[in-house]
PDB file of C-alpha atoms in Angstrom:
ATOM      1  CA  MET W   1     -18.504  41.951   9.274  1.00  0.00           C
ATOM      2  CA  SER W   2     -21.925  43.555   9.373  1.00  0.00           C
ATOM      3  CA  VAL W   3     -22.138  47.290   8.848  1.00  0.00           C
ATOM      4  CA  THR W   4     -24.735  49.888   9.681  1.00  0.00           C
ATOM      5  CA  PRO W   5     -26.542  51.667   6.852  1.00  0.00           C
ATOM      6  CA  PRO W   6     -25.252  55.217   6.285  1.00  0.00           C
ATOM      7  CA  ALA W   7     -28.259  56.821   7.992  1.00  0.00           C
ATOM      8  CA  ALA W   8     -27.471  55.006  11.237  1.00  0.00           C
ATOM      9  CA  VAL W   9     -24.084  56.640  11.718  1.00  0.00           C
ATOM     10  CA  PRO W  10     -24.611  60.254  12.874  1.00  0.00           C
ATOM     11  CA  SER W  11     -22.198  62.953  11.831  1.00  0.00           C
ATOM     12  CA  ALA W  12     -20.549  65.267  14.320  1.00  0.00           C
ATOM     13  CA  ARG W  13     -22.502  68.143  12.791  1.00  0.00           C
ATOM     14  CA  SER W  14     -25.898  66.521  13.412  1.00  0.00           C
ATOM     15  CA  ALA W  15     -25.178  65.720  17.065  1.00  0.00           C
ATOM     16  CA  ARG W  16     -26.332  68.471  19.428  1.00  0.00           C
ATOM     17  CA  ALA W  17     -23.832  69.197  22.239  1.00  0.00           C
ATOM     18  CA  PHE W  18     -24.808  70.438  25.693  1.00  0.00           C
ATOM     19  CA  ARG W  19     -22.118  71.923  27.939  1.00  0.00           C
ATOM     20  CA  GLY W  20     -23.822  72.857  31.203  1.00  0.00           C
ATOM     21  CA  ARG W  21     -21.717  72.490  34.342  1.00  0.00           C
ATOM     22  CA  ILE W  22     -22.395  71.500  37.938  1.00  0.00           C
ATOM     23  CA  GLY W  23     -21.162  74.288  40.203  1.00  0.00           C
ATOM     24  CA  ARG W  24     -20.240  74.295  43.859  1.00  0.00           C
ATOM     25  CA  ASP W  25     -23.188  76.247  45.296  1.00  0.00           C
ATOM     26  CA  ALA W  26     -26.715  77.479  44.568  1.00  0.00           C
ATOM     27  CA  ARG W  27     -25.441  80.555  42.702  1.00  0.00           C
ATOM     28  CA  SER W  28     -24.243  78.313  39.885  1.00  0.00           C
ATOM     29  CA  GLY W  29     -27.767  77.222  38.909  1.00  0.00           C
ATOM     30  CA  HIS W  30     -26.766  73.593  38.526  1.00  0.00           C
ATOM     31  CA  TYR W  31     -25.258  72.611  41.852  1.00  0.00           C
ATOM     32  CA  ALA W  32     -24.575  69.283  43.538  1.00  0.00           C
ATOM     33  CA  VAL W  33     -27.634  67.944  45.328  1.00  0.00           C
ATOM     34  CA  PRO W  34     -28.143  64.221  45.979  1.00  0.00           C
ATOM     35  CA  LEU W  35     -30.676  62.635  43.584  1.00  0.00           C
ATOM     36  CA  ARG W  36     -31.048  65.802  41.510  1.00  0.00           C
ATOM     37  CA  TYR W  37     -29.030  64.436  38.573  1.00  0.00           C
ATOM     38  CA  ARG W  38     -29.138  61.216  36.585  1.00  0.00           C
ATOM     39  CA  LEU W  39     -26.640  59.657  34.193  1.00  0.00           C
ATOM     40  CA  HIS W  40     -27.793  57.948  31.009  1.00  0.00           C
ATOM     41  CA  LEU W  41     -25.050  55.868  29.432  1.00  0.00           C
ATOM     42  CA  THR W  42     -23.835  52.622  27.947  1.00  0.00           C
ATOM     43  CA  THR W  43     -20.497  51.183  29.030  1.00  0.00           C
ATOM     44  CA  ALA W  44     -20.009  49.743  25.533  1.00  0.00           C
ATOM     45  CA  CYS W  45     -19.128  53.325  24.535  1.00  0.00           C
ATOM     46  CA  PRO W  46     -15.720  54.673  25.671  1.00  0.00           C
ATOM     47  CA  ASP W  47     -17.220  57.917  26.998  1.00  0.00           C
ATOM     48  CA  GLY W  48     -19.871  55.982  28.898  1.00  0.00           C
ATOM     49  CA  LEU W  49     -17.231  53.642  30.307  1.00  0.00           C
ATOM     50  CA  ARG W  50     -15.116  56.584  31.517  1.00  0.00           C
ATOM     51  CA  ILE W  51     -18.100  58.097  33.300  1.00  0.00           C
ATOM     52  CA  ALA W  52     -19.195  54.770  34.802  1.00  0.00           C
ATOM     53  CA  VAL W  53     -15.727  54.060  36.219  1.00  0.00           C
ATOM     54  CA  THR W  54     -15.493  57.587  37.654  1.00  0.00           C
ATOM     55  CA  HIS W  55     -18.987  57.276  39.131  1.00  0.00           C
ATOM     56  CA  SER W  56     -18.055  53.998  40.861  1.00  0.00           C
ATOM     57  CA  LEU W  57     -14.709  55.258  42.156  1.00  0.00           C
ATOM     58  CA  LEU W  58     -16.572  58.161  43.754  1.00  0.00           C
ATOM     59  CA  GLY W  59     -19.266  55.909  45.233  1.00  0.00           C
ATOM     60  CA  LEU W  60     -22.135  57.931  43.754  1.00  0.00           C
ATOM     61  CA  ASP W  61     -24.694  55.152  43.287  1.00  0.00           C
ATOM     62  CA  GLN W  62     -27.093  56.738  45.761  1.00  0.00           C
ATOM     63  CA  ALA W  63     -26.338  60.394  45.045  1.00  0.00           C
ATOM     64  CA  CYS W  64     -26.532  60.241  41.251  1.00  0.00           C
ATOM     65  CA  PRO W  65     -28.485  57.280  39.792  1.00  0.00           C
ATOM     66  CA  VAL W  66     -27.584  55.714  36.442  1.00  0.00           C
ATOM     67  CA  THR W  67     -29.882  54.612  33.627  1.00  0.00           C
ATOM     68  CA  ARG W  68     -28.232  51.962  31.484  1.00  0.00           C
ATOM     69  CA  LEU W  69     -28.827  52.169  27.744  1.00  0.00           C
ATOM     70  CA  PRO W  70     -28.473  49.434  25.103  1.00  0.00           C
ATOM     71  CA  ALA W  71     -24.982  48.897  23.703  1.00  0.00           C
ATOM     72  CA  VAL W  72     -26.262  49.460  20.164  1.00  0.00           C
ATOM     73  CA  PRO W  73     -28.513  52.531  19.707  1.00  0.00           C
ATOM     74  CA  ASP W  74     -32.056  51.636  18.696  1.00  0.00           C
ATOM     75  CA  CYS W  75     -32.898  54.568  16.400  1.00  0.00           C
ATOM     76  CA  PRO W  76     -32.146  54.687  12.658  1.00  0.00           C
ATOM     77  CA  ASP W  77     -30.163  57.912  13.123  1.00  0.00           C
ATOM     78  CA  GLY W  78     -27.808  56.291  15.637  1.00  0.00           C
ATOM     79  CA  GLY W  79     -29.486  57.720  18.736  1.00  0.00           C
ATOM     80  CA  HIS W  80     -31.365  56.238  21.678  1.00  0.00           C
ATOM     81  CA  ALA W  81     -35.168  56.368  21.764  1.00  0.00           C
ATOM     82  CA  ALA W  82     -35.118  56.630  25.564  1.00  0.00           C
ATOM     83  CA  LEU W  83     -33.183  59.908  25.332  1.00  0.00           C
ATOM     84  CA  ARG W  84     -35.435  61.564  22.747  1.00  0.00           C
ATOM     85  CA  PRO W  85     -37.771  63.231  25.316  1.00  0.00           C
ATOM     86  CA  LEU W  86     -34.781  64.762  27.130  1.00  0.00           C
ATOM     87  CA  TYR W  87     -33.340  66.167  23.898  1.00  0.00           C
ATOM     88  CA  GLU W  88     -36.701  67.553  22.791  1.00  0.00           C
ATOM     89  CA  ALA W  89     -37.241  69.185  26.184  1.00  0.00           C
ATOM     90  CA  SER W  90     -33.758  70.709  26.078  1.00  0.00           C
ATOM     91  CA  ALA W  91     -33.568  71.958  22.479  1.00  0.00           C
ATOM     92  CA  HIS W  92     -36.512  73.405  20.558  1.00  0.00           C
ATOM     93  CA  HIS W  93     -37.257  71.390  17.401  1.00  0.00           C
ATOM     94  CA  HIS W  94     -34.345  69.026  18.001  1.00  0.00           C
ATOM     95  CA  THR W  95     -33.934  66.920  14.860  1.00  0.00           C
ATOM     96  CA  GLY W  96     -30.535  65.283  15.381  1.00  0.00           C
ATOM     97  CA  PRO W  97     -29.775  61.957  17.061  1.00  0.00           C
ATOM     98  CA  ALA W  98     -30.325  61.568  20.804  1.00  0.00           C
ATOM     99  CA  LEU W  99     -26.840  60.465  21.745  1.00  0.00           C
ATOM    100  CA  ALA W 100     -25.377  59.184  24.985  1.00  0.00           C
ATOM    101  CA  PRO W 101     -23.847  59.894  27.429  1.00  0.00           C
ATOM    102  CA  VAL W 102     -26.220  62.372  29.049  1.00  0.00           C
ATOM    103  CA  LEU W 103     -26.264  64.034  32.465  1.00  0.00           C
ATOM    104  CA  SER W 104     -29.838  65.154  33.105  1.00  0.00           C
ATOM    105  CA  ASP W 105     -31.438  67.371  35.746  1.00  0.00           C
ATOM    106  CA  SER W 106     -34.562  65.824  37.292  1.00  0.00           C
ATOM    107  CA  TRP W 107     -35.697  69.229  38.595  1.00  0.00           C
ATOM    108  CA  SER W 108     -36.064  70.692  35.114  1.00  0.00           C
ATOM    109  CA  GLY W 109     -36.356  67.503  33.058  1.00  0.00           C
ATOM    110  CA  ARG W 110     -33.609  68.792  30.774  1.00  0.00           C
ATOM    111  CA  ILE W 111     -30.072  67.910  29.792  1.00  0.00           C
ATOM    112  CA  VAL W 112     -27.193  69.457  31.705  1.00  0.00           C
ATOM    113  CA  SER W 113     -24.325  68.035  29.656  1.00  0.00           C
ATOM    114  CA  THR W 114     -23.400  65.530  26.977  1.00  0.00           C
ATOM    115  CA  HIS W 115     -19.671  66.305  27.248  1.00  0.00           C
ATOM    116  CA  ALA W 116     -17.931  63.394  28.986  1.00  0.00           C
ATOM    117  CA  PRO W 117     -14.809  65.256  30.249  1.00  0.00           C
ATOM    118  CA  ASP W 118     -16.995  67.927  31.888  1.00  0.00           C
ATOM    119  CA  ILE W 119     -19.278  65.292  33.394  1.00  0.00           C
ATOM    120  CA  THR W 120     -16.451  63.312  35.002  1.00  0.00           C
ATOM    121  CA  ARG W 121     -14.842  66.448  36.421  1.00  0.00           C
ATOM    122  CA  ASP W 122     -18.124  67.796  37.769  1.00  0.00           C
ATOM    123  CA  LEU W 123     -18.973  64.489  39.439  1.00  0.00           C
ATOM    124  CA  ALA W 124     -15.550  64.439  41.075  1.00  0.00           C
ATOM    125  CA  ARG W 125     -15.573  68.078  42.188  1.00  0.00           C
ATOM    126  CA  GLY W 126     -19.233  68.648  42.924  1.00  0.00           C
ATOM    127  CA  PHE W 127     -19.853  65.781  45.313  1.00  0.00           C
ATOM    128  CA  GLY W 128     -17.523  66.015  48.307  1.00  0.00           C
ATOM    129  CA  GLY W 129     -17.708  64.165  51.582  1.00  0.00           C
ATOM    130  CA  GLY W 130     -14.282  62.571  51.633  1.00  0.00           C
ATOM    131  CA  ARG W 131     -14.533  60.989  48.184  1.00  0.00           C
ATOM    132  CA  PRO W 132     -11.341  60.245  46.192  1.00  0.00           C
ATOM    133  CA  ALA W 133      -9.689  63.294  44.622  1.00  0.00           C
ATOM    134  CA  LEU W 134      -9.593  62.143  41.010  1.00  0.00           C
ATOM    135  CA  TYR W 135      -8.670  65.634  39.773  1.00  0.00           C
ATOM    136  CA  PRO W 136      -6.390  66.935  42.537  1.00  0.00           C
ATOM    137  CA  CYS W 137      -5.510  70.608  42.636  1.00  0.00           C
ATOM    138  CA  GLY W 138      -2.373  71.217  40.603  1.00  0.00           C
ATOM    139  CA  THR W 139      -2.687  68.149  38.357  1.00  0.00           C
ATOM    140  CA  GLU W 140      -5.195  69.461  35.815  1.00  0.00           C
ATOM    141  CA  ALA W 141      -2.584  70.250  33.153  1.00  0.00           C
ATOM    142  CA  GLU W 142      -0.989  66.802  33.522  1.00  0.00           C
ATOM    143  CA  ILE W 143      -4.330  65.021  33.308  1.00  0.00           C
ATOM    144  CA  GLU W 144      -5.312  67.024  30.229  1.00  0.00           C
ATOM    145  CA  ALA W 145      -1.958  66.141  28.645  1.00  0.00           C
ATOM    146  CA  VAL W 146      -2.674  62.439  29.232  1.00  0.00           C
ATOM    147  CA  GLU W 147      -6.135  62.853  27.679  1.00  0.00           C
ATOM    148  CA  ARG W 148      -4.619  64.480  24.574  1.00  0.00           C
ATOM    149  CA  LEU W 149      -1.945  61.786  24.358  1.00  0.00           C
ATOM    150  CA  CYS W 150      -4.543  59.028  24.558  1.00  0.00           C
ATOM    151  CA  ALA W 151      -6.784  60.716  21.982  1.00  0.00           C
ATOM    152  CA  THR W 152      -4.109  61.449  19.389  1.00  0.00           C
ATOM    153  CA  GLY W 153      -1.171  59.157  20.131  1.00  0.00           C
ATOM    154  CA  VAL W 154      -3.193  56.006  20.819  1.00  0.00           C
ATOM    155  CA  ASP W 155      -6.814  56.225  19.674  1.00  0.00           C
ATOM    156  CA  ALA W 156      -6.437  58.280  16.481  1.00  0.00           C
ATOM    157  CA  ALA W 157      -3.074  56.705  15.603  1.00  0.00           C
ATOM    158  CA  ALA W 158      -4.421  53.156  16.006  1.00  0.00           C
ATOM    159  CA  GLN W 159      -7.461  53.993  13.919  1.00  0.00           C
ATOM    160  CA  ARG W 160      -5.302  55.448  11.167  1.00  0.00           C
ATOM    161  CA  ALA W 161      -2.867  52.539  11.273  1.00  0.00           C
ATOM    162  CA  GLY W 162      -5.693  50.095  10.604  1.00  0.00           C
ATOM    163  CA  GLN W 163      -7.598  52.151   8.043  1.00  0.00           C
ATOM    164  CA  ALA W 164      -7.784  50.234   4.776  1.00  0.00           C
ATOM    165  CA  ASP W 165      -8.385  53.239   2.512  1.00  0.00           C
ATOM    166  CA  THR W 166      -5.139  55.038   3.427  1.00  0.00           C
ATOM    167  CA  GLY W 167      -1.734  54.553   1.830  1.00  0.00           C
ATOM    168  CA  GLU W 168       0.863  52.154   3.167  1.00  0.00           C
ATOM    169  CA  ALA W 169       3.247  54.960   4.145  1.00  0.00           C
ATOM    170  CA  GLU W 170       0.523  56.771   6.062  1.00  0.00           C
ATOM    171  CA  ARG W 171      -0.478  53.606   7.913  1.00  0.00           C
ATOM    172  CA  ALA W 172       3.170  52.913   8.770  1.00  0.00           C
ATOM    173  CA  ALA W 173       3.625  56.444  10.113  1.00  0.00           C
ATOM    174  CA  ALA W 174       0.490  56.094  12.238  1.00  0.00           C
ATOM    175  CA  LEU W 175       1.704  52.759  13.608  1.00  0.00           C
ATOM    176  CA  ASP W 176       5.064  54.338  14.476  1.00  0.00           C
ATOM    177  CA  ARG W 177       3.254  57.089  16.340  1.00  0.00           C
ATOM    178  CA  LEU W 178       1.118  54.548  18.200  1.00  0.00           C
ATOM    179  CA  LEU W 179       4.129  52.457  19.201  1.00  0.00           C
ATOM    180  CA  GLY W 180       6.076  55.549  20.233  1.00  0.00           C
ATOM    181  CA  THR W 181       3.223  56.668  22.483  1.00  0.00           C
ATOM    182  CA  LEU W 182       2.841  53.213  24.018  1.00  0.00           C
ATOM    183  CA  GLY W 183       6.581  53.101  24.587  1.00  0.00           C
ATOM    184  CA  SER W 184       6.608  56.411  26.442  1.00  0.00           C
ATOM    185  CA  LEU W 185       3.683  55.281  28.627  1.00  0.00           C
ATOM    186  CA  ASP W 186       5.376  51.938  29.300  1.00  0.00           C
ATOM    187  CA  ARG W 187       8.554  53.672  30.459  1.00  0.00           C
ATOM    188  CA  ARG W 188       6.554  56.037  32.648  1.00  0.00           C
ATOM    189  CA  LEU W 189       4.739  53.140  34.342  1.00  0.00           C
ATOM    190  CA  SER W 190       7.846  51.062  34.930  1.00  0.00           C
ATOM    191  CA  GLY W 191       8.104  50.757  38.718  1.00  0.00           C
ATOM    192  CA  ARG W 192       5.102  53.049  39.251  1.00  0.00           C
ATOM    193  CA  THR W 193       1.549  52.349  40.347  1.00  0.00           C
ATOM    194  CA  TRP W 194      -0.215  55.375  38.850  1.00  0.00           C
ATOM    195  CA  LEU W 195       0.407  57.731  35.957  1.00  0.00           C
ATOM    196  CA  ILE W 196       0.420  60.895  38.073  1.00  0.00           C
ATOM    197  CA  GLY W 197       1.609  61.105  41.656  1.00  0.00           C
ATOM    198  CA  ASP W 198       0.961  58.476  44.308  1.00  0.00           C
ATOM    199  CA  GLU W 199      -2.817  58.141  43.961  1.00  0.00           C
ATOM    200  CA  LEU W 200      -5.268  57.036  41.308  1.00  0.00           C
ATOM    201  CA  THR W 201      -6.516  59.999  39.233  1.00  0.00           C
ATOM    202  CA  GLY W 202      -8.652  60.710  36.215  1.00  0.00           C
ATOM    203  CA  ALA W 203      -5.549  60.123  34.076  1.00  0.00           C
ATOM    204  CA  ASP W 204      -5.632  56.431  35.023  1.00  0.00           C
ATOM    205  CA  VAL W 205      -9.294  56.171  34.083  1.00  0.00           C
ATOM    206  CA  GLU W 206      -8.519  57.783  30.725  1.00  0.00           C
ATOM    207  CA  LEU W 207      -5.604  55.502  29.911  1.00  0.00           C
ATOM    208  CA  TRP W 208      -7.356  52.305  31.004  1.00  0.00           C
ATOM    209  CA  VAL W 209     -10.408  53.018  28.818  1.00  0.00           C
ATOM    210  CA  THR W 210      -8.099  53.851  25.901  1.00  0.00           C
ATOM    211  CA  LEU W 211      -6.286  50.529  26.294  1.00  0.00           C
ATOM    212  CA  VAL W 212      -9.597  48.653  26.443  1.00  0.00           C
ATOM    213  CA  LYS W 213     -10.600  50.249  23.142  1.00  0.00           C
ATOM    214  CA  LEU W 214      -7.194  49.547  21.597  1.00  0.00           C
ATOM    215  CA  ASP W 215      -7.562  45.820  22.293  1.00  0.00           C
ATOM    216  CA  THR W 216     -11.302  45.367  21.757  1.00  0.00           C
ATOM    217  CA  VAL W 217     -11.805  47.657  18.739  1.00  0.00           C
ATOM    218  CA  HIS W 218      -8.660  48.909  16.982  1.00  0.00           C
ATOM    219  CA  ARG W 219      -6.815  45.578  17.180  1.00  0.00           C
ATOM    220  CA  HIS W 220      -9.283  44.060  14.715  1.00  0.00           C
ATOM    221  CA  HIS W 221      -7.964  46.292  11.930  1.00  0.00           C
ATOM    222  CA  LEU W 222      -4.233  45.821  12.520  1.00  0.00           C
ATOM    223  CA  ASP W 223      -2.118  43.014  11.101  1.00  0.00           C
ATOM    224  CA  ALA W 224      -0.720  40.358  13.429  1.00  0.00           C
ATOM    225  CA  THR W 225       2.809  41.787  13.341  1.00  0.00           C
ATOM    226  CA  ALA W 226       1.551  45.191  14.431  1.00  0.00           C
ATOM    227  CA  VAL W 227      -0.457  43.683  17.294  1.00  0.00           C
ATOM    228  CA  HIS W 228       2.570  41.705  18.510  1.00  0.00           C
ATOM    229  CA  ARG W 229       4.525  44.986  18.565  1.00  0.00           C
ATOM    230  CA  VAL W 230       1.700  46.627  20.530  1.00  0.00           C
ATOM    231  CA  VAL W 231       1.851  43.767  23.041  1.00  0.00           C
ATOM    232  CA  GLY W 232       5.561  44.411  23.659  1.00  0.00           C
ATOM    233  CA  HIS W 233       5.023  46.938  26.464  1.00  0.00           C
ATOM    234  CA  PRO W 234       4.978  44.816  29.629  1.00  0.00           C
ATOM    235  CA  ALA W 235       4.600  47.556  32.251  1.00  0.00           C
ATOM    236  CA  LEU W 236       1.693  49.134  30.359  1.00  0.00           C
ATOM    237  CA  TRP W 237      -0.308  45.920  29.966  1.00  0.00           C
ATOM    238  CA  ALA W 238       0.453  44.780  33.524  1.00  0.00           C
ATOM    239  CA  TYR W 239      -1.030  48.111  34.633  1.00  0.00           C
ATOM    240  CA  ALA W 240      -4.121  47.459  32.481  1.00  0.00           C
ATOM    241  CA  ARG W 241      -4.501  43.965  33.968  1.00  0.00           C
ATOM    242  CA  ARG W 242      -4.212  45.276  37.522  1.00  0.00           C
ATOM    243  CA  LEU W 243      -6.798  48.016  37.019  1.00  0.00           C
ATOM    244  CA  SER W 244      -9.165  45.526  35.372  1.00  0.00           C
ATOM    245  CA  ALA W 245      -9.204  43.604  38.657  1.00  0.00           C
ATOM    246  CA  HIS W 246     -10.429  46.716  40.476  1.00  0.00           C
ATOM    247  CA  PRO W 247     -14.236  46.403  40.722  1.00  0.00           C
ATOM    248  CA  ALA W 248     -14.769  50.044  39.726  1.00  0.00           C
ATOM    249  CA  PHE W 249     -12.961  49.303  36.450  1.00  0.00           C
ATOM    250  CA  GLY W 250     -13.497  45.662  35.511  1.00  0.00           C
ATOM    251  CA  GLY W 251     -16.999  45.633  36.949  1.00  0.00           C
ATOM    252  CA  HIS W 252     -18.142  47.865  34.075  1.00  0.00           C
ATOM    253  CA  LEU W 253     -16.604  45.911  31.208  1.00  0.00           C
ATOM    254  CA  ASP W 254     -19.280  44.935  28.703  1.00  0.00           C
ATOM    255  CA  LEU W 255     -17.172  43.025  26.208  1.00  0.00           C
ATOM    256  CA  ASP W 256     -20.152  41.568  24.378  1.00  0.00           C
ATOM    257  CA  GLY W 257     -21.685  45.045  24.119  1.00  0.00           C
ATOM    258  CA  VAL W 258     -18.415  46.519  22.810  1.00  0.00           C
ATOM    259  CA  ALA W 259     -18.249  43.790  20.147  1.00  0.00           C
ATOM    260  CA  ARG W 260     -21.873  44.307  19.075  1.00  0.00           C
ATOM    261  CA  ARG W 261     -21.461  48.079  18.972  1.00  0.00           C
ATOM    262  CA  HIS W 262     -18.248  47.775  16.962  1.00  0.00           C
ATOM    263  CA  HIS W 263     -19.789  45.406  14.419  1.00  0.00           C
ATOM    264  CA  ALA W 264     -22.844  47.632  14.077  1.00  0.00           C
ATOM    265  CA  HIS W 265     -20.868  50.811  13.379  1.00  0.00           C
ATOM    266  CA  CYS W 266     -17.588  49.693  11.820  1.00  0.00           C
ATOM    267  CA  ARG W 267     -16.960  50.194   8.116  1.00  0.00           C
ATOM    268  CA  GLY W 268     -13.395  48.881   8.096  1.00  0.00           C
ATOM    269  CA  LEU W 269     -11.975  45.513   7.147  1.00  0.00           C
ATOM    270  CA  GLU W 270     -10.805  42.945   9.654  1.00  0.00           C
ATOM    271  CA  ALA W 271      -7.122  42.108   9.601  1.00  0.00           C
ATOM    272  CA  ALA W 272      -5.063  39.225  10.981  1.00  0.00           C
ATOM    273  CA  GLY W 273      -4.608  41.068  14.271  1.00  0.00           C
ATOM    274  CA  SER W 274      -8.228  40.313  15.161  1.00  0.00           C
ATOM    275  CA  ALA W 275      -7.111  36.847  16.235  1.00  0.00           C
ATOM    276  CA  VAL W 276      -4.355  38.102  18.572  1.00  0.00           C
ATOM    277  CA  GLN W 277      -6.068  39.113  21.800  1.00  0.00           C
ATOM    278  CA  ILE W 278      -3.777  41.236  23.953  1.00  0.00           C
ATOM    279  CA  LEU W 279      -5.481  40.699  27.323  1.00  0.00           C
ATOM    280  CA  ASP W 280      -8.131  38.337  28.605  1.00  0.00           C
ATOM    281  CA  TRP W 281     -10.138  41.240  29.992  1.00  0.00           C
ATOM    282  CA  ALA W 282     -12.970  39.089  31.355  1.00  0.00           C
ATOM    283  CA  ALA W 283     -10.601  36.845  33.306  1.00  0.00           C
ATOM    284  CA  HIS W 284      -8.701  39.766  34.833  1.00  0.00           C
ATOM    285  CA  ALA W 285     -11.937  41.562  35.717  1.00  0.00           C
ATOM    286  CA  ALA W 286     -13.178  38.441  37.508  1.00  0.00           C
ATOM    287  CA  ASP W 287      -9.989  38.038  39.546  1.00  0.00           C
ATOM    288  CA  LEU W 288     -10.507  40.740  42.174  1.00  0.00           C
ATOM    289  CA  ARG W 289      -7.658  39.269  44.248  1.00  0.00           C
ATOM    290  CA  ALA W 290      -5.234  40.489  41.601  1.00  0.00           C
ATOM    291  CA  PHE W 291      -5.838  44.131  42.438  1.00  0.00           C
ATOM    292  CA  ARG W 292      -3.025  45.557  44.537  1.00  0.00           C
ATOM    293  CA  PRO W 293      -2.897  49.284  45.260  1.00  0.00           C
ATOM    294  CA  GLN W 294       0.891  49.303  45.510  1.00  0.00           C
ATOM    295  CA  VAL W 295       3.640  48.207  43.138  1.00  0.00           C
ATOM    296  CA  ASP W 296       5.367  44.981  44.141  1.00  0.00           C
ATOM    297  CA  ARG W 297       8.999  45.847  44.743  1.00  0.00           C
ATOM    298  CA  PRO W 298      11.885  43.431  45.108  1.00  0.00           C
TER     299      PRO W 298
END
């Protein structure tokens, strides 16, 4: 597996974060106006994929244009050359990498936010007009709980379980945590269409992207036995298949880009699980007829 030289992998400390928010009216400074904002992202990155799916579900193609970036950053520091002018206009003497995703303000030529959770929420709440309520009133705590569960119980646990430089006991404990989380999600989705309530929400976007990463990135560092145990959650993977057939989800899958980005950044070793694909994501994304908004009941 090819790896990126150390200089090409930015540290969290060197990456400048912007946390501006889109408000509901002119008093907020940044407020929702069609064509004022632009997204800069790559769907090969989980954060970019989350934003792209949210953007499509909301039907914001005309209101908030998107600039697509290469799957693999083109600067030695791990940033994108196309974003450098925005970072330099937004932060005096910016020397860190120009990372995606970015929400920019065309009125000022500066960055509003680089924080994906804020961006998805502001897109959903700032642009009304009968669009889907992806963050319904009263569900915020539940959606945040799902985000934490995905981040720690799936993403971080899977990464730790496949990390070659950790001890066997630590990897086993991480795998147990991963399987326990997947089991709880599988039970929750048994006989249900969505994670929260009766409508699709931001929690479903979060979980679907996490499952994509689990199969297309983390699986490569797990042994075959572990991957077969991950597969053993039928309701969870049926849910992932069904969402992949939704054009707002599967339409943004860049499997080749994910693979190239992973190979460019990964420092781990491949394990036998790399040969055990969990889902045929491309096939499910192409089969739009498979998407059904309701659970089939006997």
